Amino acid sequence: MSAEARLKELGIELPEPVNPAANYVRWQTTGNLLFIAGTGPGNEHPTGKVGADITPEQAYESARSCGLQILATVQAALGSLDRVTKTVKVLGMVNADPYFGKHPQVINGCSDLLVEVLGDAGKHTRSAVGMGSLPGQITVEIEATFEFE
């Protein structure tokens, strides 16, 4: 099943891609690689530090929201998610309390979504790291690299 068909089957509607908040572009291609800039969750998600102000479950949903934004940007960049042949790398950054240690479980919100929608092409290498802060005190920021045809 194609990624676009899987979106419909899952009842997922992608948001409008968000415009950059500073002097950068949302995506860039070189050869057959698509690089997606760091992406935050939608405005409906709470802000603050995971492990202090935000639960891991709330942060998982924020990471899933980042994944939706990333997929929307991929769709805008390539015209169709069906052009994705591989998700190469995901870098997930968590605005975390210094004693929080479940960064991978938070970033699974994005990783799970990518595999749900893209199937095997959604499986990827990944880093999930804690940060002292993120812009606007968002809980999660994620960037990704895709291969496409």
PDB file of C-alpha atoms in Angstrom:
ATOM      1  CA  MET A   1       0.000   0.000   0.000  1.00  0.00           C
ATOM      2  CA  SER A   2       1.305   3.462  -0.853  1.00  0.00           C
ATOM      3  CA  ALA A   3       2.110   5.974   1.877  1.00  0.00           C
ATOM      4  CA  GLU A   4      -0.570   8.354   0.589  1.00  0.00           C
ATOM      5  CA  ALA A   5      -3.168   5.542   0.720  1.00  0.00           C
ATOM      6  CA  ARG A   6      -1.969   4.548   4.209  1.00  0.00           C
ATOM      7  CA  LEU A   7      -2.536   8.136   5.391  1.00  0.00           C
ATOM      8  CA  LYS A   8      -6.152   7.942   4.243  1.00  0.00           C
ATOM      9  CA  GLU A   9      -6.660   4.469   5.714  1.00  0.00           C
ATOM     10  CA  LEU A  10      -5.327   5.656   9.087  1.00  0.00           C
ATOM     11  CA  GLY A  11      -7.518   8.776   8.944  1.00  0.00           C
ATOM     12  CA  ILE A  12      -4.502  11.060   9.257  1.00  0.00           C
ATOM     13  CA  GLU A  13      -4.765  14.577   7.867  1.00  0.00           C
ATOM     14  CA  LEU A  14      -1.443  16.345   7.586  1.00  0.00           C
ATOM     15  CA  PRO A  15      -1.245  19.931   8.840  1.00  0.00           C
ATOM     16  CA  GLU A  16      -0.143  22.830   6.664  1.00  0.00           C
ATOM     17  CA  PRO A  17       3.656  23.018   6.824  1.00  0.00           C
ATOM     18  CA  VAL A  18       4.810  25.754   9.188  1.00  0.00           C
ATOM     19  CA  ASN A  19       6.905  28.605   7.792  1.00  0.00           C
ATOM     20  CA  PRO A  20      10.405  29.054   9.232  1.00  0.00           C
ATOM     21  CA  ALA A  21      10.623  31.278  12.296  1.00  0.00           C
ATOM     22  CA  ALA A  22      14.095  32.570  11.397  1.00  0.00           C
ATOM     23  CA  ASN A  23      16.562  32.834   8.501  1.00  0.00           C
ATOM     24  CA  TYR A  24      16.498  29.250   7.189  1.00  0.00           C
ATOM     25  CA  VAL A  25      14.499  27.036   4.846  1.00  0.00           C
ATOM     26  CA  ARG A  26      12.188  24.196   5.916  1.00  0.00           C
ATOM     27  CA  TRP A  27      13.807  21.705   3.576  1.00  0.00           C
ATOM     28  CA  GLN A  28      16.737  21.288   1.243  1.00  0.00           C
ATOM     29  CA  THR A  29      17.629  18.637  -1.322  1.00  0.00           C
ATOM     30  CA  THR A  30      20.948  17.475  -2.670  1.00  0.00           C
ATOM     31  CA  GLY A  31      21.021  14.577  -5.094  1.00  0.00           C
ATOM     32  CA  ASN A  32      18.332  12.178  -3.929  1.00  0.00           C
ATOM     33  CA  LEU A  33      18.415  13.284  -0.282  1.00  0.00           C
ATOM     34  CA  LEU A  34      15.839  15.520   1.385  1.00  0.00           C
ATOM     35  CA  PHE A  35      16.838  17.266   4.606  1.00  0.00           C
ATOM     36  CA  ILE A  36      14.044  18.542   6.862  1.00  0.00           C
ATOM     37  CA  ALA A  37      14.964  21.366   9.263  1.00  0.00           C
ATOM     38  CA  GLY A  38      14.317  21.042  12.981  1.00  0.00           C
ATOM     39  CA  THR A  39      10.556  20.914  13.474  1.00  0.00           C
ATOM     40  CA  GLY A  40       8.522  21.563  16.610  1.00  0.00           C
ATOM     41  CA  PRO A  41       5.051  20.327  17.558  1.00  0.00           C
ATOM     42  CA  GLY A  42       1.851  22.196  16.771  1.00  0.00           C
ATOM     43  CA  ASN A  43       0.822  25.123  18.959  1.00  0.00           C
ATOM     44  CA  GLU A  44      -1.778  23.020  20.795  1.00  0.00           C
ATOM     45  CA  HIS A  45       0.977  21.157  22.671  1.00  0.00           C
ATOM     46  CA  PRO A  46       2.179  22.259  26.115  1.00  0.00           C
ATOM     47  CA  THR A  47       5.615  23.805  26.637  1.00  0.00           C
ATOM     48  CA  GLY A  48       8.164  23.144  29.344  1.00  0.00           C
ATOM     49  CA  LYS A  49      10.627  20.548  30.524  1.00  0.00           C
ATOM     50  CA  VAL A  50       9.864  16.863  30.151  1.00  0.00           C
ATOM     51  CA  GLY A  51      10.184  15.164  33.514  1.00  0.00           C
ATOM     52  CA  ALA A  52       9.317  18.352  35.418  1.00  0.00           C
ATOM     53  CA  ASP A  53       6.448  20.230  33.716  1.00  0.00           C
ATOM     54  CA  ILE A  54       5.502  17.692  31.040  1.00  0.00           C
ATOM     55  CA  THR A  55       4.904  13.949  31.320  1.00  0.00           C
ATOM     56  CA  PRO A  56       6.655  11.499  28.985  1.00  0.00           C
ATOM     57  CA  GLU A  57       3.229  10.640  27.536  1.00  0.00           C
ATOM     58  CA  GLN A  58       2.520  14.286  26.691  1.00  0.00           C
ATOM     59  CA  ALA A  59       5.988  14.582  25.160  1.00  0.00           C
ATOM     60  CA  TYR A  60       5.367  11.430  23.064  1.00  0.00           C
ATOM     61  CA  GLU A  61       2.300  13.156  21.587  1.00  0.00           C
ATOM     62  CA  SER A  62       4.380  16.280  20.929  1.00  0.00           C
ATOM     63  CA  ALA A  63       6.945  14.130  19.090  1.00  0.00           C
ATOM     64  CA  ARG A  64       4.128  12.585  17.055  1.00  0.00           C
ATOM     65  CA  SER A  65       2.983  16.111  16.177  1.00  0.00           C
ATOM     66  CA  CYS A  66       6.535  16.887  15.022  1.00  0.00           C
ATOM     67  CA  GLY A  67       6.302  13.786  12.828  1.00  0.00           C
ATOM     68  CA  LEU A  68       3.078  15.052  11.265  1.00  0.00           C
ATOM     69  CA  GLN A  69       4.751  18.393  10.530  1.00  0.00           C
ATOM     70  CA  ILE A  70       7.750  16.568   9.030  1.00  0.00           C
ATOM     71  CA  LEU A  71       5.516  14.426   6.788  1.00  0.00           C
ATOM     72  CA  ALA A  72       3.629  17.545   5.680  1.00  0.00           C
ATOM     73  CA  THR A  73       6.934  19.175   4.745  1.00  0.00           C
ATOM     74  CA  VAL A  74       8.080  16.050   2.873  1.00  0.00           C
ATOM     75  CA  GLN A  75       4.791  16.024   0.956  1.00  0.00           C
ATOM     76  CA  ALA A  76       5.191  19.725   0.099  1.00  0.00           C
ATOM     77  CA  ALA A  77       8.815  19.244  -0.974  1.00  0.00           C
ATOM     78  CA  LEU A  78       8.336  16.108  -3.088  1.00  0.00           C
ATOM     79  CA  GLY A  79       4.693  16.392  -4.150  1.00  0.00           C
ATOM     80  CA  SER A  80       3.911  12.958  -2.691  1.00  0.00           C
ATOM     81  CA  LEU A  81       5.035  10.817   0.234  1.00  0.00           C
ATOM     82  CA  ASP A  82       5.147   7.923  -2.232  1.00  0.00           C
ATOM     83  CA  ARG A  83       8.458   9.264  -3.547  1.00  0.00           C
ATOM     84  CA  VAL A  84      10.194   8.440  -0.234  1.00  0.00           C
ATOM     85  CA  THR A  85      12.341   5.311  -0.571  1.00  0.00           C
ATOM     86  CA  LYS A  86      14.024   5.480   2.835  1.00  0.00           C
ATOM     87  CA  THR A  87      14.057   7.475   6.047  1.00  0.00           C
ATOM     88  CA  VAL A  88      17.792   7.793   6.575  1.00  0.00           C
ATOM     89  CA  LYS A  89      18.115   9.528   9.949  1.00  0.00           C
ATOM     90  CA  VAL A  90      16.011  11.165  12.648  1.00  0.00           C
ATOM     91  CA  LEU A  91      17.488  13.468  15.283  1.00  0.00           C
ATOM     92  CA  GLY A  92      15.139  14.002  18.215  1.00  0.00           C
ATOM     93  CA  MET A  93      15.870  16.683  20.794  1.00  0.00           C
ATOM     94  CA  VAL A  94      13.950  16.693  24.077  1.00  0.00           C
ATOM     95  CA  ASN A  95      13.711  19.745  26.363  1.00  0.00           C
ATOM     96  CA  ALA A  96      14.350  17.667  29.456  1.00  0.00           C
ATOM     97  CA  ASP A  97      14.834  17.985  33.176  1.00  0.00           C
ATOM     98  CA  PRO A  98      18.481  17.081  33.953  1.00  0.00           C
ATOM     99  CA  TYR A  99      17.381  13.855  35.651  1.00  0.00           C
ATOM    100  CA  PHE A 100      15.027  12.718  32.884  1.00  0.00           C
ATOM    101  CA  GLY A 101      16.337   9.676  31.008  1.00  0.00           C
ATOM    102  CA  LYS A 102      13.551   8.426  28.740  1.00  0.00           C
ATOM    103  CA  HIS A 103      14.420  10.435  25.636  1.00  0.00           C
ATOM    104  CA  PRO A 104      14.077   7.417  23.284  1.00  0.00           C
ATOM    105  CA  GLN A 105      10.529   6.709  24.495  1.00  0.00           C
ATOM    106  CA  VAL A 106       9.560  10.328  23.787  1.00  0.00           C
ATOM    107  CA  ILE A 107      11.013  10.345  20.257  1.00  0.00           C
ATOM    108  CA  ASN A 108       9.184   7.077  19.544  1.00  0.00           C
ATOM    109  CA  GLY A 109       6.161   9.335  18.998  1.00  0.00           C
ATOM    110  CA  CYS A 110       7.721  10.447  15.715  1.00  0.00           C
ATOM    111  CA  SER A 111       9.399   7.139  14.856  1.00  0.00           C
ATOM    112  CA  ASP A 112       6.190   5.148  15.352  1.00  0.00           C
ATOM    113  CA  LEU A 113       4.306   7.548  13.063  1.00  0.00           C
ATOM    114  CA  LEU A 114       6.932   7.365  10.297  1.00  0.00           C
ATOM    115  CA  VAL A 115       6.735   3.560  10.254  1.00  0.00           C
ATOM    116  CA  GLU A 116       2.896   3.624  10.415  1.00  0.00           C
ATOM    117  CA  VAL A 117       2.705   5.867   7.360  1.00  0.00           C
ATOM    118  CA  LEU A 118       5.790   4.946   5.317  1.00  0.00           C
ATOM    119  CA  GLY A 119       6.058   1.251   6.218  1.00  0.00           C
ATOM    120  CA  ASP A 120       9.582  -0.145   5.774  1.00  0.00           C
ATOM    121  CA  ALA A 121      10.654   3.153   4.173  1.00  0.00           C
ATOM    122  CA  GLY A 122       9.912   4.776   7.547  1.00  0.00           C
ATOM    123  CA  LYS A 123      12.472   2.693   9.481  1.00  0.00           C
ATOM    124  CA  HIS A 124      15.515   4.806  10.274  1.00  0.00           C
ATOM    125  CA  THR A 125      18.664   5.395  12.253  1.00  0.00           C
ATOM    126  CA  ARG A 126      18.127   7.793  15.110  1.00  0.00           C
ATOM    127  CA  SER A 127      19.557   9.844  17.921  1.00  0.00           C
ATOM    128  CA  ALA A 128      17.385  10.915  20.867  1.00  0.00           C
ATOM    129  CA  VAL A 129      19.070  13.462  23.108  1.00  0.00           C
ATOM    130  CA  GLY A 130      18.206  15.753  25.991  1.00  0.00           C
ATOM    131  CA  MET A 131      18.650  19.512  25.744  1.00  0.00           C
ATOM    132  CA  GLY A 132      18.833  22.210  28.408  1.00  0.00           C
ATOM    133  CA  SER A 133      16.264  24.241  26.477  1.00  0.00           C
ATOM    134  CA  LEU A 134      14.598  24.524  23.073  1.00  0.00           C
ATOM    135  CA  PRO A 135      13.196  27.575  21.233  1.00  0.00           C
ATOM    136  CA  GLY A 136      10.032  28.893  22.872  1.00  0.00           C
ATOM    137  CA  GLN A 137      10.393  26.189  25.545  1.00  0.00           C
ATOM    138  CA  ILE A 138       8.832  23.613  23.177  1.00  0.00           C
ATOM    139  CA  THR A 139       9.168  20.086  24.528  1.00  0.00           C
ATOM    140  CA  VAL A 140      10.532  18.428  21.384  1.00  0.00           C
ATOM    141  CA  GLU A 141      12.306  19.400  18.163  1.00  0.00           C
ATOM    142  CA  ILE A 142      13.001  16.827  15.455  1.00  0.00           C
ATOM    143  CA  GLU A 143      14.895  16.925  12.175  1.00  0.00           C
ATOM    144  CA  ALA A 144      14.997  14.171   9.556  1.00  0.00           C
ATOM    145  CA  THR A 145      16.728  13.079   6.369  1.00  0.00           C
ATOM    146  CA  PHE A 146      14.980  11.094   3.628  1.00  0.00           C
ATOM    147  CA  GLU A 147      16.053   9.371   0.421  1.00  0.00           C
ATOM    148  CA  PHE A 148      13.670   9.787  -2.513  1.00  0.00           C
ATOM    149  CA  GLU A 149      13.211   8.865  -6.147  1.00  0.00           C
TER     150      GLU A 149
END
